[in-house]
Coordinates of C-alpha atoms and ligand atoms in Angstrom, one line a residue:
X109 CA 0.0 0.0 0.0
X110 CA 1.5 3.4 -0.9
X111 CA 1.9 5.6 2.2
X112 CA 0.6 9.2 2.7
X113 CA -1.5 10.3 -0.3
X114 CA -0.2 13.9 -0.1
X115 CA 1.9 14.2 3.0
X116 CA 5.6 14.5 2.7
X117 CA 7.4 11.4 3.9
X118 CA 11.0 10.1 3.8
X119 CA 12.6 6.9 2.9
X120 CA 16.3 6.0 3.3
X121 CA 18.7 3.8 1.4
X122 CA 22.2 3.5 0.2
X123 CA 23.3 6.0 -2.4
X124 CA 25.2 4.3 -5.2
X125 CA 25.1 7.0 -7.9
X126 CA 25.2 10.7 -7.1
X127 CA 22.9 13.4 -8.2
X128 CA 19.5 15.0 -7.3
X129 CA 16.4 14.3 -9.3
X130 CA 12.7 15.0 -8.9
X131 CA 9.7 13.8 -10.8
X132 CA 7.0 11.2 -10.9
X133 CA 7.6 7.6 -9.8
X134 CA 7.0 4.6 -12.0
X135 CA 6.8 1.5 -10.0
X136 CA 8.0 -1.6 -11.8
X137 CA 6.5 -4.6 -10.3
X138 CA 8.2 -7.9 -10.3
X139 CA 8.3 -11.4 -8.9
X140 CA 8.8 -10.3 -5.3
X141 CA 5.8 -8.1 -5.3
X142 CA 2.9 -9.6 -3.4
X143 CA -0.2 -10.5 -5.4
X144 CA -3.0 -8.1 -4.3
X145 CA -5.9 -9.6 -2.4
X146 CA -9.3 -8.1 -2.1
X147 CA -12.9 -9.1 -1.7
X148 CA -15.3 -9.2 -4.7
X149 CA -19.0 -9.4 -5.0
X150 CA -20.5 -12.8 -5.9
X151 CA -22.0 -11.2 -8.9
X152 CA -18.5 -10.4 -10.2
X153 CA -17.3 -14.0 -10.2
X154 CA -18.1 -14.6 -13.9
X155 CA -16.1 -11.5 -14.9
X156 CA -13.2 -12.7 -12.7
X157 CA -13.3 -16.1 -14.5
X158 CA -13.1 -14.3 -17.8
X159 CA -10.2 -12.1 -16.7
X160 CA -8.2 -15.3 -16.0
X161 CA -9.1 -16.9 -19.3
X162 CA -8.2 -13.7 -21.2
X163 CA -4.9 -13.5 -19.3
X164 CA -4.1 -17.1 -20.2
X165 CA -4.8 -16.4 -23.9
X166 CA -2.5 -13.4 -23.8
X167 CA 0.2 -15.2 -22.0
X168 CA 0.0 -18.0 -24.5
X169 CA 0.5 -15.5 -27.4
X170 CA 3.6 -14.1 -25.5
X171 CA 5.1 -17.6 -25.0
X172 CA 4.6 -18.5 -28.6
X173 CA 6.3 -15.3 -29.7
X174 CA 9.3 -15.8 -27.4
X175 CA 9.5 -19.4 -28.5
X176 CA 9.6 -18.4 -32.2
X177 CA 12.3 -15.7 -31.5
X178 CA 14.4 -18.2 -29.4
X179 CA 14.1 -20.9 -32.0
X180 CA 15.5 -18.5 -34.6
X181 CA 18.4 -17.1 -32.5
X182 CA 19.4 -20.1 -30.4
X183 CA 17.8 -23.2 -31.9
X184 CA 14.8 -25.4 -31.9
X185 CA 16.0 -27.6 -29.0
X186 CA 16.4 -24.7 -26.6
X187 CA 13.1 -23.2 -27.7
X188 CA 11.4 -26.4 -26.8
X189 CA 11.5 -25.3 -23.2
X190 CA 8.5 -23.3 -24.0
X191 CA 6.5 -26.3 -24.8
X192 CA 6.7 -27.2 -21.1
X193 CA 5.5 -23.6 -20.4
X194 CA 2.5 -24.0 -22.6
X195 CA 1.6 -27.3 -20.9
X196 CA 1.8 -25.6 -17.5
X197 CA -0.2 -22.6 -18.7
X198 CA -3.1 -24.8 -19.7
X199 CA -2.9 -27.2 -16.8
X200 CA -6.4 -28.3 -16.0
X201 CA -5.7 -29.2 -12.3
X202 CA -4.5 -25.6 -11.6
X203 CA -7.5 -24.1 -13.3
X204 CA -9.9 -26.3 -11.4
X205 CA -8.2 -25.5 -8.1
X206 CA -8.4 -21.7 -9.0
X207 CA -12.1 -21.8 -10.0
X208 CA -12.9 -24.0 -7.0
X209 CA -11.6 -21.3 -4.7
X210 CA -13.2 -18.5 -6.6
X211 CA -16.5 -20.3 -6.2
X212 CA -16.1 -21.0 -2.5
X213 CA -14.6 -17.6 -1.4
X214 CA -15.1 -14.1 -2.4
X215 CA -11.6 -13.2 -3.4
X216 CA -10.2 -11.7 -6.6
X217 CA -9.1 -14.2 -9.3
X218 CA -5.4 -13.4 -9.3
X219 CA -5.3 -14.2 -5.6
X220 CA -7.2 -17.5 -6.1
X221 CA -4.9 -18.4 -9.0
X222 CA -1.7 -17.6 -7.0
X223 CA -3.0 -19.7 -4.1
X224 CA -3.7 -22.6 -6.4
X225 CA -0.2 -22.3 -7.9
X226 CA 1.4 -22.1 -4.4
X227 CA -0.5 -25.2 -3.4
X228 CA 1.0 -27.2 -6.4
X229 CA 4.5 -25.7 -5.8
X230 CA 4.3 -26.7 -2.1
X231 CA 3.4 -30.3 -3.1
X232 CA 6.1 -30.5 -5.8
X233 CA 8.7 -29.2 -3.4
X234 CA 8.3 -32.2 -1.2
X235 CA 9.5 -34.4 -4.1
X236 CA 13.3 -34.5 -4.6
X237 CA 13.5 -35.0 -8.3
X238 CA 15.4 -32.8 -10.8
X239 CA 12.6 -33.1 -13.3
X240 CA 10.0 -31.9 -10.8
X241 CA 12.3 -29.0 -9.8
X242 CA 12.3 -27.9 -13.4
X243 CA 8.5 -28.0 -13.4
X244 CA 8.5 -25.8 -10.3
X245 CA 10.6 -23.2 -12.1
X246 CA 8.2 -23.4 -15.1
X247 CA 5.2 -23.0 -12.9
X248 CA 6.6 -19.9 -11.2
X249 CA 7.6 -18.3 -14.5
X250 CA 4.3 -19.0 -16.2
X251 CA 2.1 -18.0 -13.3
X252 CA 4.0 -14.7 -13.0
X253 CA 3.3 -14.1 -16.6
X254 CA -0.4 -14.8 -16.1
X255 CA -0.7 -12.6 -13.0
X256 CA 1.2 -9.8 -14.7
X257 CA -1.4 -10.0 -17.6
X258 CA -4.3 -9.8 -15.1
X259 CA -2.8 -6.9 -13.3
X260 CA -2.0 -5.2 -16.6
X261 CA 1.7 -4.9 -15.7
X262 CA 4.3 -5.4 -18.3
X263 CA 7.9 -4.4 -18.3
X264 CA 7.6 -3.5 -22.0
X265 CA 5.2 -0.7 -21.1
X266 CA 8.2 1.2 -19.7
X267 CA 9.7 1.5 -23.2
X268 CA 6.8 3.5 -24.5
X269 CA 6.5 6.0 -21.7
X270 CA 7.0 9.4 -23.1
X271 CA 7.8 11.4 -19.9
X272 CA 11.0 11.1 -17.9
X273 CA 10.3 9.2 -14.7
X274 CA 11.9 7.9 -11.5
X275 CA 12.0 4.1 -11.7
X276 CA 11.1 2.3 -8.5
X277 CA 11.5 -1.4 -8.3
X278 CA 12.2 -4.2 -5.8
X279 CA 15.1 -5.0 -8.1
X280 CA 16.4 -3.6 -11.3
X281 CA 18.7 -5.9 -13.3
X282 CA 21.4 -4.6 -15.8
X283 CA 19.3 -6.2 -18.6
X284 CA 16.3 -4.1 -17.6
X285 CA 18.2 -1.1 -19.0
X286 CA 17.5 -2.6 -22.4
X287 CA 13.7 -2.3 -21.8
X288 CA 13.7 1.5 -21.3
X289 CA 14.8 4.6 -23.0
X290 CA 17.7 5.5 -20.7
X291 CA 17.2 9.2 -21.5
X292 CA 13.8 9.0 -19.8
X293 CA 15.2 7.7 -16.5
X294 CA 15.5 10.5 -13.9
X295 CA 16.6 8.2 -11.1
X296 CA 16.4 4.6 -10.0
X297 CA 15.3 3.4 -6.5
X298 CA 15.5 -0.3 -5.6
X299 CA 15.0 -2.5 -2.6
X300 CA 17.9 -4.8 -3.5
X301 CA 21.3 -4.0 -4.9
X302 CA 24.7 -2.7 -3.7
X303 CA 27.5 -0.3 -4.5
X304 CA 29.2 -2.7 -7.0
X305 CA 26.2 -4.3 -8.7
X306 CA 26.2 -3.7 -12.4
X307 CA 23.0 -1.7 -12.1
X308 CA 24.9 0.7 -9.8
X309 CA 27.9 0.8 -12.1
X310 CA 25.7 1.5 -15.2
X311 CA 23.8 4.2 -13.3
X312 CA 27.0 6.0 -12.4
X313 CA 28.3 5.9 -15.9
X314 CA 24.9 7.1 -17.2
X315 CA 24.9 9.9 -14.6
X316 CA 21.5 8.6 -13.3
X317 CA 21.1 9.1 -9.5
X318 CA 20.5 5.7 -7.9
X319 CA 19.6 4.6 -4.4
X320 CA 19.5 0.9 -3.4
X321 CA 18.5 -1.0 -0.3
X322 CA 15.3 1.0 0.3
X323 CA 13.1 -1.4 2.2
X324 CA 9.6 -1.9 0.9
X325 CA 9.9 1.0 -1.6
X326 CA 7.9 -0.7 -4.3
X327 CA 5.0 -0.9 -1.9
X328 CA 5.4 2.4 -0.1
X329 CA 5.5 4.4 -3.3
X330 CA 2.9 4.4 -6.0
X331 CA 3.1 5.2 -9.7
X332 CA 2.5 8.9 -10.4
X333 CA 3.6 10.0 -6.9
X334 CA 6.0 12.9 -6.9
X335 CA 9.4 12.0 -5.5
X336 CA 12.7 13.8 -4.7
X337 CA 15.8 11.7 -4.9
X338 CA 19.0 12.8 -3.2
X339 CA 21.6 10.5 -4.6
X340 CA 24.3 12.1 -2.5
X341 CA 22.9 11.0 0.8
X342 CA 20.5 8.2 0.0
X343 CA 17.4 10.2 0.9
X344 CA 14.1 9.9 -0.9
X345 CA 11.3 12.4 -0.1
X346 CA 7.8 11.6 -1.4
X347 CA 5.4 14.5 -1.9
X348 CA 8.1 17.0 -1.1
X349 CA 7.0 20.5 0.0
X350 CA 8.2 23.7 -1.6
X351 CA 10.6 24.1 1.3
X352 CA 12.1 20.7 0.8
X353 CA 12.5 21.2 -2.9
X354 CA 14.3 24.5 -2.3
X355 CA 16.6 22.9 0.2
X356 CA 17.6 20.2 -2.2
X357 CA 18.1 22.7 -5.1
X358 CA 20.6 24.5 -3.0
X359 CA 22.3 21.3 -2.1
X360 CA 22.6 20.4 -5.7
X361 CA 24.2 23.7 -6.6
X362 CA 26.8 23.2 -3.9
X363 CA 27.6 19.8 -5.4
X364 CA 27.8 21.3 -8.8
X365 CA 30.4 23.8 -7.6
X366 CA 32.5 21.1 -6.1
X367 CA 32.3 19.0 -9.3
X368 CA 33.4 22.1 -11.3
X369 CA 36.5 22.3 -9.0
X370 CA 37.3 18.7 -9.6
X371 CA 36.8 19.0 -13.4
X372 CA 39.1 21.9 -13.5
X373 CA 41.9 19.3 -13.0
X374 CA 40.9 17.4 -16.2
X375 CA 43.2 19.2 -18.7
X376 CA 46.1 19.4 -16.2
X377 CA 49.1 17.0 -16.3
X378 CA 48.5 13.6 -14.6
X379 CA 51.4 13.8 -12.1
X380 CA 51.7 14.0 -8.3
X381 CA 53.3 16.9 -6.4
X382 CA 56.7 15.3 -6.7
X383 CA 56.3 14.6 -10.4
X384 CA 55.3 10.9 -10.4
X385 CA 53.2 10.2 -13.6
X386 CA 49.9 8.3 -13.5
X387 CA 47.3 7.6 -16.1
X388 CA 43.5 7.8 -15.8
X389 CA 41.5 5.6 -18.3
X390 CA 37.8 5.3 -18.6
X391 CA 35.4 2.4 -18.3
X392 CA 32.7 2.3 -21.0
X393 CA 29.8 0.1 -22.2
X394 CA 30.0 1.5 -25.7
X395 CA 31.3 4.3 -27.9
X396 CA 28.5 6.6 -26.6
X397 CA 30.3 6.7 -23.2
X398 CA 33.5 8.2 -24.7
X399 CA 33.7 11.9 -24.0
X400 CA 34.5 14.3 -26.8
X401 CA 37.5 15.7 -25.0
X402 CA 39.4 12.5 -25.2
X403 CA 42.7 14.4 -24.7
X404 CA 41.8 14.6 -21.0
X405 CA 41.9 10.8 -20.6
X406 CA 44.6 8.2 -21.2
X407 CA 42.3 5.9 -23.2
X408 CA 39.6 3.3 -22.5
X409 CA 40.8 0.9 -19.8
X410 CA 37.7 -1.3 -19.8
X411 CA 35.1 -1.8 -22.5
X412 CA 32.4 -3.9 -20.9
X413 CA 31.1 -5.6 -24.1
X414 CA 28.4 -7.6 -22.4
X415 CA 26.3 -4.5 -21.8
X416 CA 26.1 -4.1 -25.6
X417 CA 24.9 -7.7 -25.8
X418 CA 22.3 -7.0 -23.0
X419 CA 21.1 -3.9 -24.8
X420 CA 20.5 -5.9 -28.0
X421 CA 18.9 -8.7 -25.9
X422 CA 20.7 -11.2 -28.0
X423 CA 24.1 -12.3 -29.3
X424 CA 25.0 -9.8 -32.0
X425 CA 26.8 -11.2 -35.0
X426 CA 30.4 -10.5 -35.9
X427 CA 29.7 -7.5 -38.1
X428 CA 27.4 -5.8 -35.5
X429 CA 30.1 -6.3 -32.9
X430 CA 32.8 -5.0 -35.2
X431 CA 30.8 -1.9 -35.8
X432 CA 30.4 -1.3 -32.1
X433 CA 34.1 -1.9 -31.3
X434 CA 35.2 0.2 -34.4
X435 CA 33.0 3.1 -33.2
X436 CA 34.8 3.0 -29.8
X437 CA 38.2 2.9 -31.4
X438 CA 37.4 5.9 -33.6
X439 CA 35.9 7.8 -30.7
X440 CA 39.0 7.2 -28.6
X441 CA 41.0 9.2 -31.2
X442 CA 44.2 7.1 -31.3
X443 CA 44.2 6.3 -27.5
X444 CA 44.3 2.7 -26.5
X445 CA 41.0 0.8 -26.1
X446 CA 41.0 -2.3 -23.8
X447 CA 38.1 -4.5 -24.9
X448 CA 37.0 -7.1 -22.4
X449 CA 35.6 -10.3 -23.8
X450 CA 32.1 -11.3 -22.9
X451 CA 31.5 -11.3 -19.1
X452 CA 28.0 -12.6 -19.1
X453 CA 26.6 -14.4 -16.1
X454 CA 26.4 -13.3 -12.5
X455 CA 24.0 -10.3 -12.5
X456 CA 24.4 -9.8 -16.2
X457 CA 22.1 -12.3 -17.9
X458 CA 20.7 -12.3 -21.4
X459 CA 17.1 -13.5 -20.8
X460 CA 17.8 -16.2 -23.4
X461 CA 20.7 -17.4 -21.4
X462 CA 18.8 -17.3 -18.1
X463 CA 16.1 -19.6 -19.6
X464 CA 18.6 -22.1 -20.8
X465 CA 20.9 -22.1 -17.8
X466 CA 19.1 -21.5 -14.5
X467 CA 21.8 -21.3 -11.8
X468 CA 21.5 -21.4 -8.0
X469 CA 24.7 -19.4 -7.5
X470 CA 25.4 -17.5 -10.7
X471 CA 28.4 -15.5 -9.5
X472 CA 30.2 -18.7 -8.8
X473 CA 28.9 -20.3 -11.9
X474 CA 28.8 -20.3 -15.6
X475 CA 30.3 -16.8 -16.1
X476 CA 32.6 -14.9 -18.3
X477 CA 35.6 -16.9 -19.7
X478 CA 34.0 -20.1 -18.5
X479 CA 31.0 -19.5 -20.7
X480 CA 33.1 -18.3 -23.6
X481 CA 35.5 -21.3 -23.6
X482 CA 32.5 -23.5 -23.7
X483 CA 30.7 -21.6 -26.5
X484 CA 33.6 -21.5 -29.0
X485 CA 31.6 -20.2 -31.9
X486 CA 30.2 -17.2 -30.0
X487 CA 33.7 -16.5 -28.5
X488 CA 35.4 -16.7 -31.9
X489 CA 32.9 -14.3 -33.4
X490 CA 33.8 -11.8 -30.7
X491 CA 37.6 -12.3 -31.0
X492 CA 37.4 -11.8 -34.7
X493 CA 35.4 -8.6 -34.3
X494 CA 37.9 -7.3 -31.8
X495 CA 40.9 -8.3 -33.9
X496 CA 39.4 -6.5 -36.9
X497 CA 38.7 -3.4 -34.8
X498 CA 42.4 -3.5 -33.9
X499 CA 43.3 -2.7 -37.5
X500 CA 41.8 0.8 -36.9
X501 CA 43.7 1.8 -33.8
X502 CA 45.4 0.5 -30.7
X503 CA 43.2 -2.2 -29.2
X504 CA 43.9 -4.8 -26.4
X505 CA 42.0 -7.9 -25.4
X506 CA 41.1 -8.4 -21.7
X507 CA 40.0 -11.8 -20.4
X508 CA 37.5 -11.7 -17.5
X509 CA 37.3 -14.0 -14.5
X510 CA 40.5 -15.8 -15.1
X511 CA 41.2 -18.5 -12.5
X512 CA 44.3 -20.3 -13.9
X513 CA 46.9 -19.9 -16.6
X514 CA 45.2 -22.8 -18.5
X515 CA 42.2 -20.5 -19.3
X516 CA 44.5 -17.8 -20.5
X517 CA 46.4 -20.3 -22.7
X518 CA 43.1 -21.7 -24.1
X519 CA 41.8 -18.2 -24.9
X520 CA 45.1 -17.2 -26.5
X521 CA 44.9 -20.4 -28.6
X522 CA 41.5 -19.3 -29.9
X523 CA 42.8 -15.8 -30.6
X524 CA 45.6 -17.4 -32.7
X525 CA 43.0 -19.5 -34.6
X526 CA 40.8 -16.4 -35.2
X527 CA 43.9 -14.6 -36.6
X528 CA 44.7 -17.5 -38.9
X529 CA 41.1 -17.5 -40.2
X530 CA 41.2 -13.7 -40.8
X531 CA 44.5 -14.0 -42.5
X532 CA 43.1 -16.7 -44.9
X533 CA 40.1 -14.5 -45.6
X534 CA 42.4 -11.5 -46.3
X535 CA 40.7 -9.4 -43.7
X536 CA 42.7 -6.6 -41.9
X537 CA 43.4 -7.2 -38.2
X538 CA 46.0 -6.5 -35.5
X539 CA 48.3 -9.5 -35.5
X540 CA 50.3 -8.2 -32.5
X541 CA 47.3 -7.5 -30.3
X542 CA 48.1 -7.6 -26.6
X543 CA 46.1 -10.0 -24.3
X544 CA 45.6 -9.2 -20.7
X545 CA 44.1 -11.1 -17.8
X546 CA 41.6 -9.7 -15.2
X547 CA 42.6 -10.5 -11.7
X548 CA 39.3 -10.8 -9.9
X549 CA 39.4 -14.3 -8.4
X550 CA 41.7 -15.1 -5.5
X551 CA 43.2 -18.1 -7.2
X552 CA 44.5 -15.8 -10.0
X553 CA 45.6 -13.2 -7.5
X554 CA 47.6 -15.7 -5.5
X555 CA 49.2 -17.1 -8.6
X556 CA 49.8 -13.9 -10.3
X557 CA 53.4 -14.8 -11.1
X558 CA 52.1 -17.8 -13.1
X559 CA 49.3 -15.9 -14.8
X560 CA 51.7 -13.1 -15.7
X561 CA 53.7 -15.6 -17.8
X562 CA 50.8 -15.9 -20.3
X563 CA 49.6 -12.3 -20.1
X564 CA 50.8 -9.0 -21.6
X565 CA 49.2 -7.0 -18.9
X566 CA 47.0 -7.3 -15.8
X567 CA 43.9 -5.4 -14.8
X568 CA 42.6 -5.8 -11.2
X569 CA 38.8 -6.1 -11.1
X570 CA 38.3 -5.2 -7.5
X571 CA 34.5 -5.5 -7.6
X572 CA 34.6 -9.2 -8.1
X573 CA 37.9 -9.7 -6.3
X574 CA 36.4 -8.4 -3.0
X575 CA 33.3 -10.5 -3.3
X576 CA 35.3 -13.6 -3.9
X577 CA 37.9 -12.9 -1.2
X578 CA 35.3 -12.2 1.4
X579 CA 32.6 -14.6 0.2
X580 CA 30.1 -11.8 0.0
X581 CA 27.8 -11.7 -2.9
X582 CA 28.2 -8.2 -4.4
X583 CA 24.5 -7.8 -5.2
X584 CA 23.1 -9.2 -2.0
X585 CA 21.9 -6.4 0.2
X586 CA 21.6 -8.7 3.2
X587 CA 25.4 -9.0 3.3
X588 CA 26.3 -5.7 1.8
X589 CA 27.8 -4.5 5.2
X590 CA 30.3 -7.3 4.9
X591 CA 31.5 -6.2 1.5
X592 CA 34.6 -4.4 2.9
X593 CA 37.2 -3.1 0.5
X594 CA 39.2 -2.1 3.6
X595 CA 39.4 -5.6 5.0
X596 CA 43.1 -6.4 5.6
X597 CA 42.8 -9.5 3.4
X598 CA 41.7 -7.3 0.5
X599 CA 44.4 -4.8 1.1
X600 CA 47.1 -7.5 1.3
X601 CA 46.0 -9.3 -1.8
X602 CA 45.8 -6.2 -4.0
X603 CA 49.2 -5.2 -2.7
X604 CA 50.6 -8.7 -3.5
X605 CA 49.2 -8.6 -7.0
X606 CA 50.7 -5.2 -7.8
X607 CA 54.1 -6.2 -6.4
X608 CA 54.2 -9.5 -8.2
X609 CA 53.0 -8.0 -11.5
X610 CA 55.8 -5.4 -11.2
X611 CA 58.4 -8.2 -10.5
X612 CA 57.1 -10.0 -13.6
X613 CA 57.6 -6.8 -15.5
X614 CA 54.1 -6.4 -16.9
X615 CA 51.8 -3.4 -16.6
X616 CA 49.1 -3.6 -13.9
X617 CA 46.0 -1.4 -13.6
X618 CA 42.9 -1.2 -11.5
X619 CA 39.5 -1.1 -13.3
X620 CA 37.1 -1.9 -10.5
X621 CA 35.2 0.7 -8.6
X622 CA 38.0 1.1 -6.0
X623 CA 40.0 3.0 -8.6
X624 CA 37.3 5.7 -8.5
X625 CA 37.0 5.7 -4.7
X626 CA 38.3 9.1 -3.5
X627 CA 39.5 7.6 -0.2
X628 CA 41.2 4.6 -1.9
X629 CA 43.0 6.1 -4.9
X630 CA 46.0 7.4 -2.9
X631 CA 46.5 4.0 -1.3
X632 CA 46.5 2.3 -4.7
X633 CA 49.1 4.8 -5.9
X634 CA 51.2 4.0 -2.8
X635 CA 50.9 0.3 -3.6
X636 CA 52.4 1.0 -7.1
X637 CA 49.3 1.5 -9.3
X638 CA 49.9 4.0 -12.0
X639 CA 47.0 3.1 -14.3
X640 CA 43.5 3.7 -13.0
X641 CA 40.3 3.0 -15.0
X642 CA 36.9 4.4 -14.0
X643 CA 33.7 5.9 -15.3
X644 CA 34.5 9.2 -17.1
X645 CA 32.5 11.1 -14.5
X646 CA 34.9 10.1 -11.7
X647 CA 38.1 11.1 -13.5
X648 CA 38.0 14.8 -12.5
X649 CA 37.8 14.0 -8.8
X650 CA 40.5 11.4 -8.8
X651 CA 42.9 13.5 -10.9
X652 CA 42.3 16.5 -8.6
X653 CA 43.2 14.3 -5.5
X654 CA 46.2 12.5 -6.9
X655 CA 47.6 15.8 -8.2
X656 CA 47.5 17.1 -4.6
X657 CA 49.6 14.4 -3.0
X658 CA 53.2 13.3 -3.3
X659 CA 54.3 9.8 -4.1
X660 CA 56.1 9.7 -0.8
X661 CA 52.9 10.5 1.1
X662 CA 51.1 7.7 -0.8
X663 CA 53.8 5.2 0.0
X664 CA 53.8 6.2 3.7
X665 CA 50.0 5.7 3.6
X666 CA 50.4 2.3 2.1
X667 CA 53.0 1.3 4.7
X668 CA 50.7 2.5 7.5
X669 CA 47.7 0.7 6.2
X670 CA 49.5 -2.6 5.6
X671 CA 50.2 -2.7 9.3
X672 CA 46.6 -2.2 10.4
X673 CA 44.6 -5.2 11.4
X674 CA 41.0 -4.0 11.3
X675 CA 38.8 -2.7 8.6
X676 CA 37.5 0.2 10.7
X677 CA 41.1 1.3 11.4
X678 CA 41.9 1.2 7.7
X679 CA 38.7 3.3 7.0
X680 CA 39.6 5.9 9.5
X681 CA 43.2 6.2 8.3
X682 CA 42.1 6.6 4.7
X683 CA 39.4 9.0 5.6
X684 CA 41.7 11.3 7.6
X685 CA 44.2 11.2 4.8
X686 CA 41.5 12.2 2.3
X687 CA 40.4 15.0 4.6
X688 CA 43.9 16.3 4.8
X689 CA 44.3 16.4 1.0
X690 CA 41.0 18.2 0.6
X691 CA 42.1 20.8 3.2
X692 CA 45.5 21.3 1.7
X693 CA 46.1 24.3 -0.5
Ligands
PEP204 C1 35.4 -5.9 -11.5 O1 35.0 -7.0 -11.2 O2 36.0 -5.2 -10.7 C2 35.2 -5.4 -12.9 C3 35.8 -4.3 -13.3 O3 34.3 -6.1 -13.7 P1 32.7 -6.1 -13.5 O4 32.4 -5.0 -12.5 O5 32.2 -5.8 -14.8 O6 32.4 -7.4 -13.0
MG205 MG1 34.3 -8.4 -12.7

């Protein structure tokens, strides 16, 4: 139930993308949202029955459509999964149970239907059989579709909204960005999520204020309600008064001034007070994220290609990929572009993939290089497209989620095969392309000396590295407080990787969110990092800060922090250092 029809009320969450926005809310409902229950008149029962029948017909049309699309893009065998959905949809026993309840009780039909479905799921759950487990998943999926139809809620509706809106949802997956016109999103508010979820990362790079971890927001706020979102402090004000709006407008102008100060550092040399050089690269999801003034940036340190796949909602072919990579190379104006191979899985799922591979623990599962080495045709296509884009400017290949040297060798083997094919076909490509490994799994971090033997460069993906070191799912809000970049284990492992990469004589950069953390960047410099990659929006602030310190200060900071034994001590040391820099002239 939405609270307070017109009274101002506040909600609090964790801010993961800065900025202030105000406008109307659009509440996206999803699986976690409770099915509404209300009483109906006995005379309405016939109409309720018809509502269910119509919803089933519509759901059937949807399923047949998705089946046809999937059959075209992936294959008939995979598309056959929808035959099971059609059977569940028309299951007579569920309909009898629903209509029986509708007859006996005076409740709305979606509620009766959900009770019937729950009853069957409950019975199925007692049977320990993989086939039955699959049927439970089908039943959940199909029943959600039917209930959505009855409630008139469809995610696709978002795409046709003409006015900019604040999206409110229990969860907003990275693939959901593909359903909406991003320019129409004023802000995003979710119940789930965390600082390093890909939704948060994308929001930051799109400059969309985003607040996560707002308990019950999808129920407390209703579509059309006027909201004010303070993405600096994680505050949401519903039905804000004139006074509140004025207060936040002032706050926004203060933040704008501070950002102007940071951005004034953009054209300045990238060197510390004592002349140590560093380089600030940008993370992108496509050419559109590359700023015009590329002279202010060292290049593209991370091109997350999977976001392009998610936007398309499918596996684009080689030429479509080539176009996308070539556009980035051109927009980078001669600066290097590090293209990461497909990192699907975890919280980045193509809906097609999700249907084919349902995983209990996706972050530990069929992700990134594991998926690619198993889907050679799809991987080859991407490698060919990257190699060809390399003929247009300096391009490097980055392999995600590497666990062992074997994976790097296998990927390199496929790169060589792709080169050979392109050579035979007479197509232009970069035959000397550099191949780097992402260090984001502890096994790779601890064997960095071995991985380095097969890698031309190393990029530390701190977002994943932290979750795997600490066994804290990066998108699970229930354990978000345990996701501690300042944990001594994290500090030691990053330091170890940097040192060992240096000993091996290969360049090492950081492309995870820590690189853009104003309290962390000096520590990384002190550890030996000279290449940082982050969303273009963060570069001004990090450059401003690094230009205000000396390498000696950074190394002293690193030595101090390495001796600390508790996360909170590390936090306070880093915060006081940051405060000192900001105060210094
Ligand atoms: C990381 O894990 O730090 C990283 C840069 O990759 P992603 O956030 O896309 O998983
Ligand atoms: Mg990662």
